[in-house]
Amino acid sequence: MNRTRVVVIGAGIIGAACARELAVAGFDVLVLDRAGAAAATTSHGEGNILVSDKGPGPELELAQLSRQLWPEVLAAVRENSDDPAGGAEVVAGVEWDPKGGIVVATTAEGAEGLRRFADTQRAAGVRAEAMDSDALTAAEPFLTERRTAAVYYPDDAQVQPAGAATALLADALRAGARLRTGREVRGAVVRGGRLTALRTADGPVAADVFVNAAGPWSGEVARRLGVPLDIRPRRGEVLVTTPLPPTVFHKVYDADYVGAVGSGAGDLQTSAVVESTRAGSVLLGSSRRRVGFDDRLRPEVLSAIAAKALRLFPSLAGVHVMRAYGGFRPYVPDHLPVIGADPRLPGLWHATGHEGAGIGLSVGTARLVREMLMGSQTSIDASPFRVDRPAALGTDTDAPDVSEEES
């Protein structure tokens, strides 16, 4: 019996998760990436798996599904390994840490907004626990005393993003998937109105189904395939301190973070996001700005990030920053991912547009892709992520490199 051939475009966390889900389900999977596995957006993130920053709606439902799946997927990765010790080593590299998150307000207005937001989340099934001052001090002894409210989210977690993508991809390869790097999509081969192959410098790559999981470059990939998609890069930066004694015990961010995530503004936005890693370094974020693919680090952006982090953790003053990095996130104007079949070009599917939440949402996205490809009932309603909604459709009219071939 011939297996359905699937080409996944992109070997970041979304592509790796989709490849794994499909390969384990029995599809014949090939992953293509123009560079290397987890080499771009995935390796330039913090590894957040959050429910705390999402209000009621489809993205929160996807986050809740993903949060449920992450421990199950990691357990399966370990069990699937022919070498249990090797599987354990791969999972250890993921650095799964369900440490919980704390959102802190430092003004009366921020406290009121945080309480209202948490109330709406509880109604949607999110565990959100109000913390009094004593509980907050016990949880984060180095946190500023200038706080007006705090909410604890026990289901927030963190992974090492490149390690997580590597683990998912390794499990996909174990299940029979193949990986080809250095393969850039140049255009499409269309036969009878259906996408049948990708044009690359090394020749056409044929399949039955193609999944566009190219992150911030998904819009350009879609354009080259002849179907505009409004995916834009949105840049963020992170500061990394030298290793410290235990200082930050949860993911801690100020109440402004939720507003920054949900904003569509193109100019610089920053909010304090502070968390430690297992190596002892502290990650300081976050920023959001739309600057195209300009990858230059801006001192004023890094300075703004540091200043807001110090408002939450004054004890970090004088701590050395050993490096800074930035990356691009796939932004959609309505802040929802694009997941599913493209009705304009049969054979093409998309799994993109997660912006800064791709690590957390990856396994849930992959589950939806597999369920829809197999014609199964989806774990959650996937219609809000449909490709043909107005916010996801682009307006680029440049002629793409598409060849129509007769069957």
Tab-separated table of C-alpha atoms in Angstrom:
chain	number	residue	atom	x	y	z
A	1	MET	CA	0.000	0.000	0.000
A	2	ASN	CA	1.441	3.353	-1.032
A	3	ARG	CA	1.846	5.858	1.757
A	4	THR	CA	0.893	9.510	1.353
A	5	ARG	CA	4.042	11.500	0.617
A	6	VAL	CA	4.359	14.715	2.613
A	7	VAL	CA	7.016	17.398	2.243
A	8	VAL	CA	7.365	19.674	5.261
A	9	ILE	CA	8.978	23.004	4.364
A	10	GLY	CA	10.957	24.176	7.380
A	11	ALA	CA	12.918	22.315	10.057
A	12	GLY	CA	12.180	24.644	12.950
A	13	ILE	CA	9.994	23.674	15.892
A	14	ILE	CA	6.728	23.750	13.909
A	15	GLY	CA	8.150	21.760	11.009
A	16	ALA	CA	9.809	19.277	13.369
A	17	ALA	CA	6.580	18.779	15.318
A	18	CYS	CA	4.557	18.281	12.129
A	19	ALA	CA	7.149	15.885	10.714
A	20	ARG	CA	7.115	13.823	13.882
A	21	GLU	CA	3.328	13.690	14.167
A	22	LEU	CA	2.914	12.668	10.535
A	23	ALA	CA	5.795	10.180	10.437
A	24	VAL	CA	4.596	8.428	13.584
A	25	ALA	CA	1.117	8.239	11.996
A	26	GLY	CA	2.563	6.424	8.978
A	27	PHE	CA	3.013	9.174	6.400
A	28	ASP	CA	6.080	9.192	4.137
A	29	VAL	CA	7.691	12.441	5.325
A	30	LEU	CA	10.498	14.535	3.862
A	31	VAL	CA	11.622	17.714	5.645
A	32	LEU	CA	13.260	20.443	3.592
A	33	ASP	CA	15.053	23.466	5.007
A	34	ARG	CA	17.036	26.150	3.224
A	35	ALA	CA	19.577	26.202	6.074
A	36	GLY	CA	19.763	23.725	8.944
A	37	ALA	CA	17.462	22.219	11.542
A	38	ALA	CA	16.339	24.687	14.236
A	39	ALA	CA	18.818	27.212	12.853
A	40	ALA	CA	16.629	30.317	12.600
A	41	THR	CA	13.609	31.460	14.620
A	42	THR	CA	13.541	28.385	16.857
A	43	SER	CA	17.085	28.897	18.105
A	44	HIS	CA	16.430	32.578	18.845
A	45	GLY	CA	13.583	32.213	21.327
A	46	GLU	CA	13.153	31.653	25.044
A	47	GLY	CA	11.343	28.311	24.855
A	48	ASN	CA	8.089	29.482	26.430
A	49	ILE	CA	5.104	27.171	26.781
A	50	LEU	CA	2.489	29.543	28.136
A	51	VAL	CA	-1.195	29.737	28.891
A	52	SER	CA	-0.839	32.797	31.099
A	53	ASP	CA	-0.543	35.350	28.296
A	54	LYS	CA	-3.591	34.271	26.282
A	55	GLY	CA	-7.157	35.394	26.782
A	56	PRO	CA	-10.174	33.188	26.074
A	57	GLY	CA	-10.426	32.191	22.428
A	58	PRO	CA	-8.934	29.872	19.827
A	59	GLU	CA	-5.257	30.594	20.588
A	60	LEU	CA	-5.797	29.758	24.260
A	61	GLU	CA	-7.558	26.534	23.265
A	62	LEU	CA	-4.569	25.615	21.102
A	63	ALA	CA	-2.224	26.498	23.978
A	64	GLN	CA	-4.191	24.300	26.373
A	65	LEU	CA	-4.112	21.408	23.905
A	66	SER	CA	-0.373	21.837	23.420
A	67	ARG	CA	0.302	22.064	27.150
A	68	GLN	CA	-1.532	18.773	27.599
A	69	LEU	CA	0.414	17.153	24.763
A	70	TRP	CA	3.955	18.272	25.607
A	71	PRO	CA	4.590	15.793	28.469
A	72	GLU	CA	2.905	13.019	26.469
A	73	VAL	CA	5.046	13.710	23.399
A	74	LEU	CA	8.269	13.812	25.389
A	75	ALA	CA	7.375	10.536	27.102
A	76	ALA	CA	6.718	8.984	23.692
A	77	VAL	CA	10.045	10.284	22.351
A	78	ARG	CA	11.820	8.519	25.186
A	79	GLU	CA	9.846	5.299	24.734
A	80	ASN	CA	10.239	5.279	20.943
A	81	SER	CA	14.014	5.211	21.126
A	82	ASP	CA	15.618	1.844	20.418
A	83	ASP	CA	18.147	2.789	23.074
A	84	PRO	CA	16.326	3.854	26.280
A	85	ALA	CA	19.435	5.619	27.533
A	86	GLY	CA	19.736	7.472	24.249
A	87	GLY	CA	16.086	8.433	24.360
A	88	ALA	CA	16.495	9.727	27.890
A	89	GLU	CA	19.496	11.765	26.754
A	90	VAL	CA	17.501	13.333	23.916
A	91	VAL	CA	14.655	14.245	26.254
A	92	ALA	CA	17.121	15.634	28.809
A	93	GLY	CA	18.340	18.015	26.117
A	94	VAL	CA	14.820	19.412	25.883
A	95	GLU	CA	15.180	20.742	29.456
A	96	TRP	CA	11.460	20.445	30.116
A	97	ASP	CA	10.715	22.627	33.148
A	98	PRO	CA	7.080	22.985	34.298
A	99	LYS	CA	8.091	25.698	36.744
A	100	GLY	CA	4.985	27.853	36.441
A	101	GLY	CA	4.689	31.535	35.700
A	102	ILE	CA	3.963	34.598	37.795
A	103	VAL	CA	2.467	37.760	36.349
A	104	VAL	CA	3.115	40.864	38.440
A	105	ALA	CA	1.480	44.274	38.362
A	106	THR	CA	3.322	47.275	39.772
A	107	THR	CA	0.589	49.931	39.500
A	108	ALA	CA	-3.017	50.180	40.680
A	109	GLU	CA	-4.236	50.277	37.090
A	110	GLY	CA	-2.133	47.252	36.195
A	111	ALA	CA	-3.479	45.332	39.190
A	112	GLU	CA	-7.067	45.962	38.151
A	113	GLY	CA	-6.378	44.859	34.586
A	114	LEU	CA	-4.505	41.744	35.714
A	115	ARG	CA	-7.350	40.656	38.010
A	116	ARG	CA	-9.937	41.126	35.249
A	117	PHE	CA	-7.783	39.205	32.771
A	118	ALA	CA	-7.226	36.322	35.194
A	119	ASP	CA	-10.974	36.123	35.870
A	120	THR	CA	-11.701	35.644	32.172
A	121	GLN	CA	-9.008	32.978	31.934
A	122	ARG	CA	-10.391	31.018	34.881
A	123	ALA	CA	-13.758	30.957	33.147
A	124	ALA	CA	-11.965	29.324	30.200
A	125	GLY	CA	-10.396	26.616	32.358
A	126	VAL	CA	-6.988	28.182	33.071
A	127	ARG	CA	-5.519	27.675	36.519
A	128	ALA	CA	-4.765	31.212	37.716
A	129	GLU	CA	-4.134	31.666	41.431
A	130	ALA	CA	-4.029	35.074	43.098
A	131	MET	CA	-0.968	35.540	45.318
A	132	ASP	CA	-0.756	37.720	48.396
A	133	SER	CA	2.437	39.569	49.256
A	134	ASP	CA	3.760	36.872	51.592
A	135	ALA	CA	3.230	34.107	49.057
A	136	LEU	CA	4.881	36.197	46.363
A	137	THR	CA	7.907	36.900	48.535
A	138	ALA	CA	8.259	33.213	49.342
A	139	ALA	CA	8.076	32.299	45.647
A	140	GLU	CA	10.350	35.086	44.373
A	141	PRO	CA	12.392	36.569	47.240
A	142	PHE	CA	14.356	38.917	44.956
A	143	LEU	CA	11.297	40.455	43.306
A	144	THR	CA	10.656	44.161	43.732
A	145	GLU	CA	8.555	45.210	46.711
A	146	ARG	CA	6.727	47.655	44.447
A	147	ARG	CA	3.985	45.265	43.417
A	148	THR	CA	0.235	45.720	43.558
A	149	ALA	CA	-1.011	42.292	42.448
A	150	ALA	CA	0.287	38.926	41.287
A	151	VAL	CA	-1.206	35.826	39.721
A	152	TYR	CA	0.442	32.401	39.633
A	153	TYR	CA	-0.049	30.149	36.592
A	154	PRO	CA	1.101	26.617	37.537
A	155	ASP	CA	0.778	25.316	33.968
A	156	ASP	CA	3.354	27.624	32.390
A	157	ALA	CA	6.491	25.745	31.369
A	158	GLN	CA	9.758	26.156	29.504
A	159	VAL	CA	11.990	24.119	27.204
A	160	GLN	CA	15.330	24.676	25.547
A	161	PRO	CA	13.955	25.515	22.076
A	162	ALA	CA	16.688	24.056	19.879
A	163	GLY	CA	16.837	20.974	22.082
A	164	ALA	CA	13.082	20.531	21.829
A	165	ALA	CA	13.091	20.848	18.037
A	166	THR	CA	15.990	18.405	17.800
A	167	ALA	CA	14.163	15.860	19.939
A	168	LEU	CA	10.994	16.093	17.831
A	169	LEU	CA	12.958	15.849	14.600
A	170	ALA	CA	15.000	12.912	15.877
A	171	ASP	CA	11.801	11.040	16.667
A	172	ALA	CA	10.467	11.851	13.186
A	173	LEU	CA	13.644	10.446	11.616
A	174	ARG	CA	13.410	7.355	13.794
A	175	ALA	CA	9.883	6.864	12.440
A	176	GLY	CA	11.174	7.002	8.870
A	177	ALA	CA	11.152	10.705	7.979
A	178	ARG	CA	14.057	12.147	5.997
A	179	LEU	CA	15.776	15.528	6.288
A	180	ARG	CA	17.417	17.527	3.523
A	181	THR	CA	19.059	20.821	4.409
A	182	GLY	CA	20.339	23.536	2.104
A	183	ARG	CA	17.204	23.178	-0.056
A	184	GLU	CA	15.473	26.472	-0.797
A	185	VAL	CA	12.036	26.499	-2.405
A	186	ARG	CA	12.191	28.442	-5.672
A	187	GLY	CA	8.716	27.866	-7.072
A	188	ALA	CA	5.923	25.414	-7.772
A	189	VAL	CA	5.045	22.764	-10.292
A	190	VAL	CA	1.274	22.644	-10.741
A	191	ARG	CA	-0.473	19.897	-12.653
A	192	GLY	CA	-4.222	19.922	-13.221
A	193	GLY	CA	-4.572	22.793	-10.756
A	194	ARG	CA	-2.808	20.860	-7.973
A	195	LEU	CA	0.619	21.415	-6.438
A	196	THR	CA	2.649	18.344	-7.381
A	197	ALA	CA	6.259	19.404	-6.777
A	198	LEU	CA	8.501	22.130	-5.417
A	199	ARG	CA	11.148	23.714	-7.602
A	200	THR	CA	14.587	23.814	-5.963
A	201	ALA	CA	18.098	24.414	-7.273
A	202	ASP	CA	18.627	20.656	-7.041
A	203	GLY	CA	15.583	19.839	-9.117
A	204	PRO	CA	11.896	19.252	-8.412
A	205	VAL	CA	10.756	17.605	-5.181
A	206	ALA	CA	7.496	15.753	-5.711
A	207	ALA	CA	4.905	14.737	-3.115
A	208	ASP	CA	1.185	14.429	-2.501
A	209	VAL	CA	1.006	17.068	0.246
A	210	PHE	CA	3.207	20.045	1.080
A	211	VAL	CA	3.175	21.738	4.505
A	212	ASN	CA	4.486	25.294	4.609
A	213	ALA	CA	6.098	25.580	8.072
A	214	ALA	CA	8.735	28.154	7.166
A	215	GLY	CA	8.003	30.545	10.029
A	216	PRO	CA	8.655	34.215	9.211
A	217	TRP	CA	9.563	33.177	5.671
A	218	SER	CA	6.223	31.415	5.131
A	219	GLY	CA	4.812	34.434	3.348
A	220	GLU	CA	7.641	34.426	0.824
A	221	VAL	CA	7.350	30.656	0.342
A	222	ALA	CA	3.620	31.039	-0.271
A	223	ARG	CA	4.251	33.832	-2.787
A	224	ARG	CA	6.724	31.663	-4.671
A	225	LEU	CA	4.095	28.955	-4.791
A	226	GLY	CA	1.561	31.381	-6.238
A	227	VAL	CA	-0.708	31.995	-3.237
A	228	PRO	CA	-0.152	35.194	-1.208
A	229	LEU	CA	-0.131	34.800	2.558
A	230	ASP	CA	0.142	37.743	4.933
A	231	ILE	CA	2.882	36.480	7.230
A	232	ARG	CA	5.251	39.247	8.344
A	233	PRO	CA	8.456	39.125	10.388
A	234	ARG	CA	8.267	40.681	13.843
A	235	ARG	CA	11.577	40.958	15.634
A	236	GLY	CA	12.337	40.290	19.280
A	237	GLU	CA	15.511	40.412	21.360
A	238	VAL	CA	16.715	38.675	24.521
A	239	LEU	CA	19.569	39.418	26.921
A	240	VAL	CA	21.434	36.560	28.636
A	241	THR	CA	23.277	37.128	31.913
A	242	THR	CA	26.308	35.267	33.162
A	243	PRO	CA	25.420	32.293	35.404
A	244	LEU	CA	24.090	33.426	38.782
A	245	PRO	CA	23.228	31.848	42.110
A	246	PRO	CA	19.507	30.961	42.265
A	247	THR	CA	17.750	34.292	41.736
A	248	VAL	CA	14.602	33.745	39.644
A	249	PHE	CA	12.510	30.655	40.324
A	250	HIS	CA	9.600	30.988	37.902
A	251	LYS	CA	8.913	32.726	34.642
A	252	VAL	CA	8.100	36.221	35.870
A	253	TYR	CA	6.715	39.004	33.740
A	254	ASP	CA	4.926	42.266	34.240
A	255	ALA	CA	1.285	42.738	33.362
A	256	ASP	CA	2.238	44.861	30.337
A	257	TYR	CA	3.439	41.720	28.537
A	258	VAL	CA	-0.032	40.568	27.562
A	259	GLY	CA	-0.779	43.922	25.957
A	260	ALA	CA	2.493	43.840	24.003
A	261	VAL	CA	1.772	40.344	22.717
A	262	GLY	CA	-1.668	41.331	21.494
A	263	SER	CA	-0.684	44.648	19.967
A	264	GLY	CA	-0.308	45.124	16.239
A	265	ALA	CA	1.859	48.218	16.531
A	266	GLY	CA	4.950	48.236	14.362
A	267	ASP	CA	7.095	50.445	16.572
A	268	LEU	CA	9.147	49.192	19.514
A	269	GLN	CA	7.305	47.649	22.432
A	270	THR	CA	9.024	46.232	25.480
A	271	SER	CA	7.885	44.535	28.646
A	272	ALA	CA	9.701	42.801	31.460
A	273	VAL	CA	10.036	39.014	31.110
A	274	VAL	CA	12.583	37.398	33.423
A	275	GLU	CA	13.391	33.725	33.871
A	276	SER	CA	16.328	31.498	34.699
A	277	THR	CA	17.767	28.556	32.806
A	278	ARG	CA	19.138	25.315	34.166
A	279	ALA	CA	22.644	26.578	33.423
A	280	GLY	CA	22.101	29.456	35.853
A	281	SER	CA	21.855	32.264	33.322
A	282	VAL	CA	18.882	34.595	33.467
A	283	LEU	CA	17.013	35.490	30.285
A	284	LEU	CA	15.751	39.050	30.039
A	285	GLY	CA	13.091	39.975	27.511
A	286	SER	CA	11.122	41.026	25.728
A	287	SER	CA	10.814	43.324	22.741
A	288	ARG	CA	8.581	43.430	19.676
A	289	ARG	CA	9.041	45.550	16.570
A	290	ARG	CA	8.392	45.235	12.884
A	291	VAL	CA	11.546	46.064	10.932
A	292	GLY	CA	11.340	43.581	8.078
A	293	PHE	CA	14.317	41.222	8.124
A	294	ASP	CA	16.745	43.808	9.507
A	295	ASP	CA	18.747	41.670	11.946
A	296	ARG	CA	20.872	44.396	13.529
A	297	LEU	CA	20.888	44.543	17.322
A	298	ARG	CA	19.908	48.015	18.499
A	299	PRO	CA	21.508	49.262	21.755
A	300	GLU	CA	18.421	51.326	22.588
A	301	VAL	CA	16.260	48.207	22.379
A	302	LEU	CA	18.569	46.205	24.644
A	303	SER	CA	18.717	49.112	27.072
A	304	ALA	CA	14.927	49.312	27.238
A	305	ILE	CA	14.676	45.576	27.923
A	306	ALA	CA	17.242	45.800	30.730
A	307	ALA	CA	15.546	48.819	32.309
A	308	LYS	CA	12.181	47.087	32.523
A	309	ALA	CA	13.729	43.893	33.894
A	310	LEU	CA	15.376	45.905	36.663
A	311	ARG	CA	11.977	47.270	37.681
A	312	LEU	CA	10.953	43.727	38.549
A	313	PHE	CA	14.301	42.495	39.870
A	314	PRO	CA	16.401	45.420	41.200
A	315	SER	CA	18.988	42.930	42.477
A	316	LEU	CA	20.044	42.293	38.866
A	317	ALA	CA	21.682	45.725	38.744
A	318	GLY	CA	25.387	45.226	38.091
A	319	VAL	CA	24.972	41.680	36.786
A	320	HIS	CA	26.976	41.068	33.629
A	321	VAL	CA	25.239	40.342	30.346
A	322	MET	CA	27.296	37.843	28.383
A	323	ARG	CA	25.339	37.994	25.148
A	324	ALA	CA	22.268	39.269	23.366
A	325	TYR	CA	20.408	37.750	20.475
A	326	GLY	CA	17.378	38.465	18.362
A	327	GLY	CA	15.104	36.607	16.015
A	328	PHE	CA	12.107	36.982	13.748
A	329	ARG	CA	8.645	35.709	14.604
A	330	PRO	CA	5.909	34.973	12.044
A	331	TYR	CA	3.289	37.645	12.650
A	332	VAL	CA	-0.317	37.638	11.389
A	333	PRO	CA	-2.383	40.818	11.857
A	334	ASP	CA	-5.157	39.040	13.788
A	335	HIS	CA	-2.630	37.248	16.056
A	336	LEU	CA	-3.832	33.757	15.163
A	337	PRO	CA	-1.791	31.002	13.491
A	338	VAL	CA	-2.566	29.814	9.981
A	339	ILE	CA	-3.207	26.059	10.059
A	340	GLY	CA	-4.783	23.916	7.385
A	341	ALA	CA	-5.244	23.322	3.693
A	342	ASP	CA	-4.973	26.211	1.248
A	343	PRO	CA	-8.185	26.145	-0.818
A	344	ARG	CA	-6.511	28.168	-3.583
A	345	LEU	CA	-3.936	25.486	-4.337
A	346	PRO	CA	-4.874	21.873	-3.586
A	347	GLY	CA	-1.966	19.950	-2.135
A	348	LEU	CA	-0.639	22.918	-0.166
A	349	TRP	CA	-1.100	23.202	3.590
A	350	HIS	CA	0.164	25.817	6.039
A	351	ALA	CA	1.318	25.603	9.663
A	352	THR	CA	2.675	29.038	10.494
A	353	GLY	CA	1.927	32.469	11.930
A	354	HIS	CA	2.458	31.610	15.620
A	355	GLU	CA	4.605	34.714	16.250
A	356	GLY	CA	6.428	34.273	19.579
A	357	ALA	CA	4.302	31.330	20.736
A	358	GLY	CA	5.548	28.747	18.243
A	359	ILE	CA	7.487	26.651	20.749
A	360	GLY	CA	4.500	26.243	23.014
A	361	LEU	CA	1.927	25.764	20.255
A	362	SER	CA	4.006	23.438	18.081
A	363	VAL	CA	2.775	20.038	19.248
A	364	GLY	CA	-0.865	21.121	19.254
A	365	THR	CA	-0.475	22.533	15.757
A	366	ALA	CA	1.053	19.279	14.562
A	367	ARG	CA	-1.815	17.309	16.070
A	368	LEU	CA	-4.352	19.457	14.200
A	369	VAL	CA	-2.450	19.053	10.920
A	370	ARG	CA	-2.392	15.277	11.300
A	371	GLU	CA	-6.055	15.088	12.256
A	372	MET	CA	-7.150	17.258	9.333
A	373	LEU	CA	-4.969	15.405	6.838
A	374	MET	CA	-6.480	12.117	7.972
A	375	GLY	CA	-10.005	13.474	7.923
A	376	SER	CA	-10.444	12.874	11.651
A	377	GLN	CA	-12.363	14.969	14.120
A	378	THR	CA	-9.982	17.633	15.407
A	379	SER	CA	-9.077	17.929	19.076
A	380	ILE	CA	-10.281	21.543	19.066
A	381	ASP	CA	-12.172	23.675	16.563
A	382	ALA	CA	-9.590	24.481	13.877
A	383	SER	CA	-11.795	26.794	11.809
A	384	PRO	CA	-10.464	30.043	13.383
A	385	PHE	CA	-7.023	29.161	11.948
A	386	ARG	CA	-8.272	28.632	8.392
A	387	VAL	CA	-6.102	29.889	5.565
A	388	ASP	CA	-8.784	31.825	3.688
A	389	ARG	CA	-9.726	34.214	6.484
A	390	PRO	CA	-9.158	37.899	5.585
A	391	ALA	CA	-6.242	38.508	7.977
A	392	ALA	CA	-4.236	35.629	6.543
A	393	LEU	CA	-4.595	36.479	2.850
A	394	GLY	CA	-1.873	38.594	1.257
A	395	THR	CA	-2.104	41.159	-1.557
A	396	ASP	CA	1.224	40.593	-3.312
A	397	THR	CA	0.554	40.472	-7.067
A	398	ASP	CA	4.113	39.869	-8.283
A	399	ALA	CA	4.219	37.029	-10.771
A	400	PRO	CA	5.450	33.864	-9.000
A	401	ASP	CA	7.604	31.165	-10.517
A	402	VAL	CA	4.829	28.674	-11.245
A	403	SER	CA	4.828	26.187	-14.118
A	404	GLU	CA	1.535	24.623	-15.237
A	405	GLU	CA	2.113	21.119	-16.549
A	406	GLU	CA	-0.396	18.847	-18.175
A	407	SER	CA	-0.960	15.453	-16.642
